[in-house]
XYZ file of C-alpha atoms in Angstrom:
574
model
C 98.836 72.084 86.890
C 98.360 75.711 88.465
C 100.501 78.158 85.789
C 100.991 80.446 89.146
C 101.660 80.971 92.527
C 98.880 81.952 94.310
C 99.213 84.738 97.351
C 96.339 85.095 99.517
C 96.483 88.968 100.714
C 95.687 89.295 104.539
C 94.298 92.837 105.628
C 94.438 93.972 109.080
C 90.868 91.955 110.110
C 89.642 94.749 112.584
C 89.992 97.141 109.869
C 88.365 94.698 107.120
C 85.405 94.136 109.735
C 85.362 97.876 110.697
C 84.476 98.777 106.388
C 82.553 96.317 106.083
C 79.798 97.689 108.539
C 80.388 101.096 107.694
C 79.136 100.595 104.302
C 77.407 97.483 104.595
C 79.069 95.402 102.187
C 79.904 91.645 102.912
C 83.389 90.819 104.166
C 85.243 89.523 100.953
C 84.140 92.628 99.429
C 85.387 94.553 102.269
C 88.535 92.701 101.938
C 89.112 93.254 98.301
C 88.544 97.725 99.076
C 90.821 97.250 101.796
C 93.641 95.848 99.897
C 93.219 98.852 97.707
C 94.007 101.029 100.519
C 90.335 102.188 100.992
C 89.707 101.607 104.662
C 86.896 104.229 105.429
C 83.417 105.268 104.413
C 84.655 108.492 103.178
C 87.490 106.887 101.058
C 84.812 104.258 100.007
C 82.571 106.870 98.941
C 85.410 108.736 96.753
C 86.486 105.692 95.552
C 82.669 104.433 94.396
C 81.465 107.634 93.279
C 84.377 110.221 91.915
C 83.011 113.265 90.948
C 84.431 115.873 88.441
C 83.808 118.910 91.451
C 86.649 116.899 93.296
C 89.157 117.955 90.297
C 92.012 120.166 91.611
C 92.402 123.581 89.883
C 94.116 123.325 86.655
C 95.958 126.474 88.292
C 97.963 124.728 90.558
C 100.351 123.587 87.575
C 103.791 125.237 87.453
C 103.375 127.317 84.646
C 99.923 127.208 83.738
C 98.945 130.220 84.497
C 102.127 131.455 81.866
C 100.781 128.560 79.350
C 97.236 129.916 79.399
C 98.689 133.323 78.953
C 100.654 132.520 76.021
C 97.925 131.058 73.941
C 95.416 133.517 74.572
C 98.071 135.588 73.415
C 98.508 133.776 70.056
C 94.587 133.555 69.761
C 94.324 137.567 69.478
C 96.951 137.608 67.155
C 95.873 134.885 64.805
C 99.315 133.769 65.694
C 100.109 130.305 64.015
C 100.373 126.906 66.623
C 102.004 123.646 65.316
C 100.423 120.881 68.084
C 104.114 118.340 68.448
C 102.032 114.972 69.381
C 103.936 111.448 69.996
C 102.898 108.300 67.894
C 101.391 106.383 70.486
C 97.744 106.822 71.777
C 98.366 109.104 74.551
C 100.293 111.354 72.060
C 97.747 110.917 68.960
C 94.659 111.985 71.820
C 96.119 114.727 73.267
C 97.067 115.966 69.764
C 93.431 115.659 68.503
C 91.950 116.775 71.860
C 93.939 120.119 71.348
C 93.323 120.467 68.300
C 89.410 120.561 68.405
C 89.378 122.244 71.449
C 91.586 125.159 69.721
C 90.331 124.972 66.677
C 86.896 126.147 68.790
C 88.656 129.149 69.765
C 89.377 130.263 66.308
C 92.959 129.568 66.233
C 95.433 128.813 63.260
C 96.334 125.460 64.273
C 97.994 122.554 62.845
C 100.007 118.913 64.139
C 103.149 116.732 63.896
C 103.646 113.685 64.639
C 107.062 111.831 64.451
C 107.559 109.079 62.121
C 108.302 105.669 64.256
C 111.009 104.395 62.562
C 113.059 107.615 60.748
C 112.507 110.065 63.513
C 111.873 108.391 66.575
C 110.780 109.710 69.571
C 110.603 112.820 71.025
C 111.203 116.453 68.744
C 112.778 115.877 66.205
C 114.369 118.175 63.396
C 112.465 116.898 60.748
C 109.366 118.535 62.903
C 111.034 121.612 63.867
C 111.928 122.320 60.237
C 108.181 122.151 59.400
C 107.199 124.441 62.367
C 109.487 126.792 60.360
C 107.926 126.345 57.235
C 104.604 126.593 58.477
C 105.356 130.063 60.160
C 104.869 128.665 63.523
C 105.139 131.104 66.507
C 104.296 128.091 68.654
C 104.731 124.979 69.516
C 102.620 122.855 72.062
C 103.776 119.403 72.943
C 101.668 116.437 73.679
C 103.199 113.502 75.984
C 106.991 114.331 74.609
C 109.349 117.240 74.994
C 110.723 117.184 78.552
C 113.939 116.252 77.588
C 114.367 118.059 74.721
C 117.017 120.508 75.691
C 118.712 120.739 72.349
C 115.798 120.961 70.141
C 113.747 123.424 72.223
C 116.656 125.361 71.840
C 117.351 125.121 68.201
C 113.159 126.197 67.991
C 114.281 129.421 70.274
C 116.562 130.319 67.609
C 113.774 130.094 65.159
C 112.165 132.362 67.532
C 109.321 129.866 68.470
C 107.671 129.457 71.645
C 107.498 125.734 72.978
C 104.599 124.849 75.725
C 105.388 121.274 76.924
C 102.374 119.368 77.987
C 104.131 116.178 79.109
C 104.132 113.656 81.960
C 107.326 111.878 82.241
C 110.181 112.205 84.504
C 112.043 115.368 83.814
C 116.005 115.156 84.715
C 117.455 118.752 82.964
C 114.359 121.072 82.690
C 114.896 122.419 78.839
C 114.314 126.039 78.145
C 110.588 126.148 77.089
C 108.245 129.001 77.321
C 106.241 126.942 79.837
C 106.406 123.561 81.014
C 103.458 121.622 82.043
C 104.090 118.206 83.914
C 102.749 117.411 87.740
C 106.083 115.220 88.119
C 108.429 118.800 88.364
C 109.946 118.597 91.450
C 108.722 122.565 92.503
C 104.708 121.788 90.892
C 102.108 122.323 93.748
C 99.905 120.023 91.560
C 98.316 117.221 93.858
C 98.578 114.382 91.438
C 101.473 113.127 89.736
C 99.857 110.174 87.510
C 98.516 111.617 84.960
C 99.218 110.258 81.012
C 100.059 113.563 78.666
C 96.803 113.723 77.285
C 95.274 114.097 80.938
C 97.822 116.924 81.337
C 96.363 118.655 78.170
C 93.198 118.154 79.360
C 94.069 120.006 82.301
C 95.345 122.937 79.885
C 92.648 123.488 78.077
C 90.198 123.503 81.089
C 92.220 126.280 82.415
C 91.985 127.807 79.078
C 88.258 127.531 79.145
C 87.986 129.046 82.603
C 90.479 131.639 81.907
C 88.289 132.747 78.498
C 85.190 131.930 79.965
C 83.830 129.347 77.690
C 81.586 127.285 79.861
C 82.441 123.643 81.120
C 81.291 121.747 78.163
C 83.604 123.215 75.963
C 86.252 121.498 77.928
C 84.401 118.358 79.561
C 83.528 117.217 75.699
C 86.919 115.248 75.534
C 86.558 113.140 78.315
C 85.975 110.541 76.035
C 89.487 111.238 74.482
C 91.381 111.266 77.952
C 89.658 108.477 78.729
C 90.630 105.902 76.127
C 94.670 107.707 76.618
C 94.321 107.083 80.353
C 93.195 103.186 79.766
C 95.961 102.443 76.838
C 98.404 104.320 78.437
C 99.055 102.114 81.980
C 98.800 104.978 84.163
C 97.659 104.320 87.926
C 93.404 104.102 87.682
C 93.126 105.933 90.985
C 91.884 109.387 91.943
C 91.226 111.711 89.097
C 92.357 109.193 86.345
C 89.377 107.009 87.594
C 87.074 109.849 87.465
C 88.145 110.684 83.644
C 88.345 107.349 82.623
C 84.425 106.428 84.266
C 83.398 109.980 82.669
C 84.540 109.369 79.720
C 83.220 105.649 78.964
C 79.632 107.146 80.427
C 79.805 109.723 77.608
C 80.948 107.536 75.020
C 77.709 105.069 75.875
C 75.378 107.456 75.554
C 76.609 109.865 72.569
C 80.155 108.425 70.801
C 81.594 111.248 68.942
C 81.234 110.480 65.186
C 84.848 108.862 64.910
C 84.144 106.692 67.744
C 80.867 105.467 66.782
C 82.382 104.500 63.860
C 85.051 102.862 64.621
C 82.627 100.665 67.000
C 80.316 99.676 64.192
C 83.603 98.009 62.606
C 83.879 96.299 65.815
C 80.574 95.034 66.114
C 80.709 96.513 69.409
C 77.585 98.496 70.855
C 78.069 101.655 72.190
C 75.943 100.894 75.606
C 78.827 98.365 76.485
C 81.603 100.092 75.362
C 84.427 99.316 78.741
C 88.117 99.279 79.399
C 88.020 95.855 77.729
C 87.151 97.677 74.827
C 89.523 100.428 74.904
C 92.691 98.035 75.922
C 91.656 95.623 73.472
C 90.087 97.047 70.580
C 90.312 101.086 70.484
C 93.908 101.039 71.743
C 95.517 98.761 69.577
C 94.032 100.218 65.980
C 95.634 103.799 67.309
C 98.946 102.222 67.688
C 99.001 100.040 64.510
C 98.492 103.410 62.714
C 102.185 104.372 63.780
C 103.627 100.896 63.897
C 102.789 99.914 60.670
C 102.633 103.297 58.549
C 101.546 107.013 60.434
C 100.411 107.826 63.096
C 99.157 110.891 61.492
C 96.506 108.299 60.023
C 95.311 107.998 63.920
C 94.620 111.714 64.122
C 92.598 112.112 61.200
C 90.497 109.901 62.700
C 90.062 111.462 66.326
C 89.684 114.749 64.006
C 86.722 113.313 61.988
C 83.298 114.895 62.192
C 81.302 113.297 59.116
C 80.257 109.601 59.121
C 81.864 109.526 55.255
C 85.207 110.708 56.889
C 84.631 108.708 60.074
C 84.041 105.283 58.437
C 86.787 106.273 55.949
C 89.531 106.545 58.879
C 88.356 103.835 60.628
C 88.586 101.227 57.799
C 91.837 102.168 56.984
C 93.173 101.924 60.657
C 91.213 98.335 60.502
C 93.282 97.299 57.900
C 96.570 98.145 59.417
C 95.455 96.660 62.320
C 94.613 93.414 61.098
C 98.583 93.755 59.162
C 99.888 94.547 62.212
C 97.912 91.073 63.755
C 99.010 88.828 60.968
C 103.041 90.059 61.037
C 102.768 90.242 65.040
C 101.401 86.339 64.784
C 104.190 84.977 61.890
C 106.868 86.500 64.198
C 105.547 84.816 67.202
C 105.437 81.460 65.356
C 109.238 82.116 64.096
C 110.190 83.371 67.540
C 108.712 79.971 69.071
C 110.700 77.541 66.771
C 113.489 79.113 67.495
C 113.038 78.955 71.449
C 114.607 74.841 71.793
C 117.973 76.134 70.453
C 118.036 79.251 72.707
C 117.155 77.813 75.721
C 119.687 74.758 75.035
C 122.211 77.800 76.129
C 120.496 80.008 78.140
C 117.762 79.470 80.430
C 116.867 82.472 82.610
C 115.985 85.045 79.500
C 114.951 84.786 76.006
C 117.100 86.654 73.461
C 115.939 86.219 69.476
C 116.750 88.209 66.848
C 115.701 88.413 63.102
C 116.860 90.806 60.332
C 113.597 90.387 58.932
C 111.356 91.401 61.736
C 108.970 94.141 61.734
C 110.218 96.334 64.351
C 106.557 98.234 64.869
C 105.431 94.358 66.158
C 108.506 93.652 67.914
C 106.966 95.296 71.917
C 103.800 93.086 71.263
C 105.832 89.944 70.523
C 107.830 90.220 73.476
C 105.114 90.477 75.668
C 103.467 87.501 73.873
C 106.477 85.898 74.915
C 107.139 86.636 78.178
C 102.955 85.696 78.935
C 103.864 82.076 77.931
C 107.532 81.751 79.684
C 107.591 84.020 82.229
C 111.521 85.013 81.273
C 113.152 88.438 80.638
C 112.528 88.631 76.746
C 114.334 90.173 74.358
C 112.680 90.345 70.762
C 115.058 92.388 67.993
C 115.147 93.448 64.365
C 117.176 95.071 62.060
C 117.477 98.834 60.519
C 119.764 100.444 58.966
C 122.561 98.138 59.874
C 121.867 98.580 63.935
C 119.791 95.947 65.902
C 116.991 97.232 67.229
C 114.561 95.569 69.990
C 112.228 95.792 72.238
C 112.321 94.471 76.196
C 109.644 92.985 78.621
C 110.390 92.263 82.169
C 109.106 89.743 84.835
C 107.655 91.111 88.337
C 110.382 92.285 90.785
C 113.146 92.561 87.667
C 114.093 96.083 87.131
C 114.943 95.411 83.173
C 116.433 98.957 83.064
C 119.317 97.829 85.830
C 119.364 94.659 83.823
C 121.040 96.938 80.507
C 122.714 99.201 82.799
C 124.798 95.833 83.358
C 125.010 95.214 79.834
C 125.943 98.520 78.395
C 129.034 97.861 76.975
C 127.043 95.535 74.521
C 124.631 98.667 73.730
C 124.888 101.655 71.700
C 121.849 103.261 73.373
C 119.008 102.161 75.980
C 115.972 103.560 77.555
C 112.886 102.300 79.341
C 111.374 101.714 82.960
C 112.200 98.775 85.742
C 109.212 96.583 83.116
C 109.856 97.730 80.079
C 112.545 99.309 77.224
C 114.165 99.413 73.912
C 117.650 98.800 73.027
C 119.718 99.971 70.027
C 123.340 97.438 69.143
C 125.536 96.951 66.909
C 125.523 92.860 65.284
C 128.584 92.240 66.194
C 127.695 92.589 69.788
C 125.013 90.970 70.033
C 126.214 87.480 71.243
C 128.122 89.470 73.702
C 125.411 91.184 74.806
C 123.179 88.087 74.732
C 125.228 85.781 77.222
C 125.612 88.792 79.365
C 122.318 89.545 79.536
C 121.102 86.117 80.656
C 123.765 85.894 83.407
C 122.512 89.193 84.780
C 118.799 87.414 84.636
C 120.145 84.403 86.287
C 121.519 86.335 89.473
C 119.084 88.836 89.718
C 115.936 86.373 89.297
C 115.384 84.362 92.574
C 113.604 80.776 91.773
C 110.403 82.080 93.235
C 110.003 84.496 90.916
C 110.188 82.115 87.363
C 106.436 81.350 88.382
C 103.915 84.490 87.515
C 102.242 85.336 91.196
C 98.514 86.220 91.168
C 97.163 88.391 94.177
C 93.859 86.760 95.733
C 91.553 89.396 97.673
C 89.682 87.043 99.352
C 88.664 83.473 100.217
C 84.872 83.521 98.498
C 82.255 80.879 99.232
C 80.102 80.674 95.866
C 77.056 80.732 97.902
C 77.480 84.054 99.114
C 77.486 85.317 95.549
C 73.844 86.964 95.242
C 72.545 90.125 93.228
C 73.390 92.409 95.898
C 77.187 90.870 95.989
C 77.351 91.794 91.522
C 76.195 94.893 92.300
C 78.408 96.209 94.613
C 81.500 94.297 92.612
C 80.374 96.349 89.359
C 81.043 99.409 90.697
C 84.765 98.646 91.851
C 85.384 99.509 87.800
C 86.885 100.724 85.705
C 89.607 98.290 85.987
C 93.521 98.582 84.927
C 97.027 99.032 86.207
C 96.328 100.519 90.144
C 93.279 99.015 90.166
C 93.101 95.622 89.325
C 90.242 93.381 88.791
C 89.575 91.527 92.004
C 90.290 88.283 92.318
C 88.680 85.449 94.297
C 89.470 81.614 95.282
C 87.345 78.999 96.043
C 88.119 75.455 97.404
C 86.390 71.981 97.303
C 84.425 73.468 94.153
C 82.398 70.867 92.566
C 82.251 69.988 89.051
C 79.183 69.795 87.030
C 79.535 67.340 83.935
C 82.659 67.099 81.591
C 84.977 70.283 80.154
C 84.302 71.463 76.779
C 87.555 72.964 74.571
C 86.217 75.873 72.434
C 88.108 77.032 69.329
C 90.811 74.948 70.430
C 91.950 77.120 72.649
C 89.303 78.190 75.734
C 88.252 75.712 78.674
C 84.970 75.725 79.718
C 82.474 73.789 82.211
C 80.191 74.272 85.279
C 80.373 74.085 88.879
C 77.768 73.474 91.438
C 77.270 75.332 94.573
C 75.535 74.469 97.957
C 72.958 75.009 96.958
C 72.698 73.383 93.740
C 72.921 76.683 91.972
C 75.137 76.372 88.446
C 77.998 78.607 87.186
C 79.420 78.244 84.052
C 83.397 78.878 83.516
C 85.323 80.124 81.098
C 89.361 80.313 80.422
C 90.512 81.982 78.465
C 93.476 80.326 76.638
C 93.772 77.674 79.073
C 93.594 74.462 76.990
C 96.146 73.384 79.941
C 93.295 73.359 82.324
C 90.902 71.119 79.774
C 93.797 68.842 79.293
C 93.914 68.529 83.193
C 90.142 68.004 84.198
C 89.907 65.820 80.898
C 92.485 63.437 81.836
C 91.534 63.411 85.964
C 88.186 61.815 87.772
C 88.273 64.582 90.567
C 84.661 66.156 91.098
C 86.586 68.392 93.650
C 88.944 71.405 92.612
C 90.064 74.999 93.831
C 90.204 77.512 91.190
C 91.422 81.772 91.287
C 88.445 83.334 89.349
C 87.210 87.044 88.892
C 83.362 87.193 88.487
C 81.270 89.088 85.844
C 77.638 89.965 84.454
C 76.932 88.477 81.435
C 74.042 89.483 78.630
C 72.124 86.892 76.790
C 68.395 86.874 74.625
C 68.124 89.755 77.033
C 68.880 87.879 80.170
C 71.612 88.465 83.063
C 73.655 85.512 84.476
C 76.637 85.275 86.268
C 79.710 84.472 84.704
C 83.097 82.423 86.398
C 86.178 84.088 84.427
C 88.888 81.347 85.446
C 92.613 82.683 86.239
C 94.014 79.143 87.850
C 92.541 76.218 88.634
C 94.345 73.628 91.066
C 92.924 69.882 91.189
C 95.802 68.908 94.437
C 93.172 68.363 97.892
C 95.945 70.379 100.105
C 95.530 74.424 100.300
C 97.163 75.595 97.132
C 97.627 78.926 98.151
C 99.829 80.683 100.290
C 99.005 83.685 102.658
């Protein structure tokens, strides 16, 4: 049975035919650039080959000019800077990128970074009271601080100049020295999609330029914005594809001693280090640092120079990331056998709660849950007598209008239209519970209780040759804004029986015209081996991305299986 609804894209054909001669690429190809809004050879060319001499001038920030000013300032006068990061990996990268790049320059520098659970996010006056006692003239912020009104004002008082390097939407502009963020409404900066550690990236650039300290003193960390452009779901187009390409080129040919490091734990070889990597392996032993005990942990890391210190730091973030695995996994197993009770109430959302439950797991749980029922989820804990949770929406749900409807349930709320946290009291929470699934119920149309999967193109497997890899390969690095194409294929035929790996993974072959064989793999799709086990079809139509494999030193080609659909009528829709 397909797990989604599958929508055929349909560029404008003249235009599709049109690219595809201009750069001499076959037409599903063509297709798949021009549902990415490339529809020339010039946009081809940009979007196949960014270059770092197509960077806009750091100058063009509001501010920057003032920001680079300041520091310079507090570099002549030995002045003392506290670096204010957040606890994510954005916040811990930026922090660590500033740091090194400063600490270059000669200057007194030091870092904060907010405890998760006792300070929460943003400045906090816990960190402003150690700026004080550090005799901090200023403060630079990293991914936090643009609404910080009342606590850039309480560190005016102290008489201590805030820079805020951050990137998300500002509503009341607080009264910092200098604020650097492309999303200001009066910022002649061209590009507003930047993650905070690609703004201070931008800073110190200008720094470098303003001091004179040659490009490699700056274009070093490309590594770092890298990885905090990957984890951080920011749009992977136009400069954030350019940092995010040079920084995974740089980290395959010399990883920085904390990276290398870190790798070696992964068995993972630098040469083929790739978002994958990052998203699923870099990223998520960053985080567990702050969801499970500091995030400060993170930054000694990033800071690390010797391999002792390096493979130090990187074991220890191993451990809390396999913690953070095994209490992420018991929840999910308590959340699921408590799923027949809640849905013999409510049916459009999932709402579960647990006194018990970690709240640094609680996001991934949620969006654990919401891959395998495709509901509005809801996954709380408890601290300090409040509820606490964390909220993942489906497509076309703005969650955040979702709690506007519930507020009188909810002591505090904040998020995006996919994403949020919540904050209630227990005694609301049934309340808030019912209410919240009605909202789902209205809001969510029928259509949209089945995921939908965009197909580029129709894709014959015979016209899959080298030439066809190549040019696919270079369409990454691939993440949010630039997703991994997507292909389907009809009357495929099968070759042999399925095999279920690990109890968990499909795979078999298929045979093309030309009796060429492809093996496929799906990844937790035990549905799919239960399907083609129990039917005699040779004959199926399947949604697949397609990849370069490595084996004994040999290339193949690889099938990566999305859907598969055994039904002899079209099963997609255009």
């Amino acid at each position: 049975m397909k797990r989604y609804r599958w929508k055929l894209l349909m560029p404008d054909e003249q235009m599709v035919s049109h690219l595809s001669g201009a750069i001499n690429v076959s037409t599903p190809l063509s297709r798949a650039l021009c549902n990415r809004g490339i529809a020339t050879f010039d946009e081809a060319k940009d979007f196949f080959r960014p270059s770092i001499h197509q960077l806009p001038s750091p100058f063009l920030f509001k501010d920057m000019l003032r920001a680079v000013d300041r520091v310079a300032d507090a570099l002549e006068k030995r002045e003392k800077i506290m670096l204010y990061g957040d606890y994510d990996v954005d916040g811990t990268t930026g922090t660590a990128l500033l740091y090194l790049f400063l600490q270059e320059r000669g200057a007194e520098v030091s870092y904060y970074i907010n405890d998760r659970f006792t300070e929460g996010y943003g400045l906090s006056r816990e960190g402003i009271e150690t700026a004080v006692a550090r005799n901090t003239g200023l403060i630079i912020t990293v991914d936090c601080g643009i609404r910080a009104e009342e606590q850039i004002l309480l560190c005016n008082d102290h008489g201590i100049d805030v820079i805020i390097c951050d990137h998300h939407e500002p509503h009341e502009l607080p009264p910092a020295y200098a604020i650097l963020n492309p999303k200001l409404g009066d910022c002649s900066y061209p590009f507003r999609e930047l993650c905070g550690c690609g703004v201070a990236f931008r800073f110190i650039q200008a720094i470098a330029e303003q001091l004179d300290t040659g490009m490699e003193s700056w274009q070093k960390y490309f590594d770092l914005v890298a990885i905090a452009t990957a984890a951080d779901m920011v749009v992977l187009e136009k400069e954030n594809r350019t940092y995010v390409r040079e920084g995974l080129q740089r980290i395959r040919t010399s990883p920085r001693s904390s990276l290398a490091q870190m790798l070696g734990i992964m068995n993972v070889d630098a040469d083929m280090m790739s978002m994958f990597t990052i998203a699923f392996g870099i990223a998520p032993r960053i985080n567990a640092a702050g969801r499970m005990e500091s995030a400060t942990l993170a930054v000694k890391w990033l800071l690390s120079d010797s391999v002792e210190d390096s493979q130090q730091h990187a074991g220890e973030l191993e451990q809390l990331n396999a913690l953070r695995r095994k209490i992420d996994a018991e929840i999910f197993i308590q959340a699921e056998k408590m799923i027949a009770g809640h849905f013999a109430s409510y049916c459009s959302s999932i709402v579960l709660y647990d006194e018990e439950w970690h709240l640094g797991v609680l996001g991934i749980v949620a969006s654990k849950m919401l891959e395998k029922y495709y509901l509005p989820t809801v996954i709380m804990g408890n601290m300090n007598g409040l509820v606490k949770g964390s909220v993942r929406s489906v497509d076309g749900l703005n969650i955040y209008e979702v709690l506007q409807e519930c507020g009188e349930y909810l002591e505090q709320f904040g998020g995006h239209n996919q994403a949020a946290g919540i904050t209630l009291r227990p005694e609301n929470l049934a309340g808030f519970r019912k209410r919240f699934d009605e909202i789902c119920r209205d809001l969510q149309p029928v259509e949209l209780r089945q995921k939908e999967v965009l197909i580029d193109s129709v894709l014959a497997l015979e016209d899959v040759t080298d030439k066809f890899m190549n040019v696919l390969a270079e369409f990454a690095p691939y993440g949010y804004g630039n997703r991994e194409p997507l292909f389907v294929s009809d009357q495929v035929l099968l070759q042999g029986r399925p095999r279920l790996l690990k109890e968990r993974h499909v795979k078999f072959s298929v045979r093309d015209k030309h009796d060429r064989i492809f093996d496929v793999i799906g990844f937790d799709r035990r549905d799919i081996y239960e399907d083609l086990a129990a039917s005699n079809t040779p004959v199926v139509a399947m949604v697949y991305s397609l990849e370069k494999r490595s084996w004994n030193n040999r290339e193949h080609w690889q099938i990566r299986l999305k859907d598969l659909s055994i039904t002899q009528d079209q099963p997609w829709k255009e």
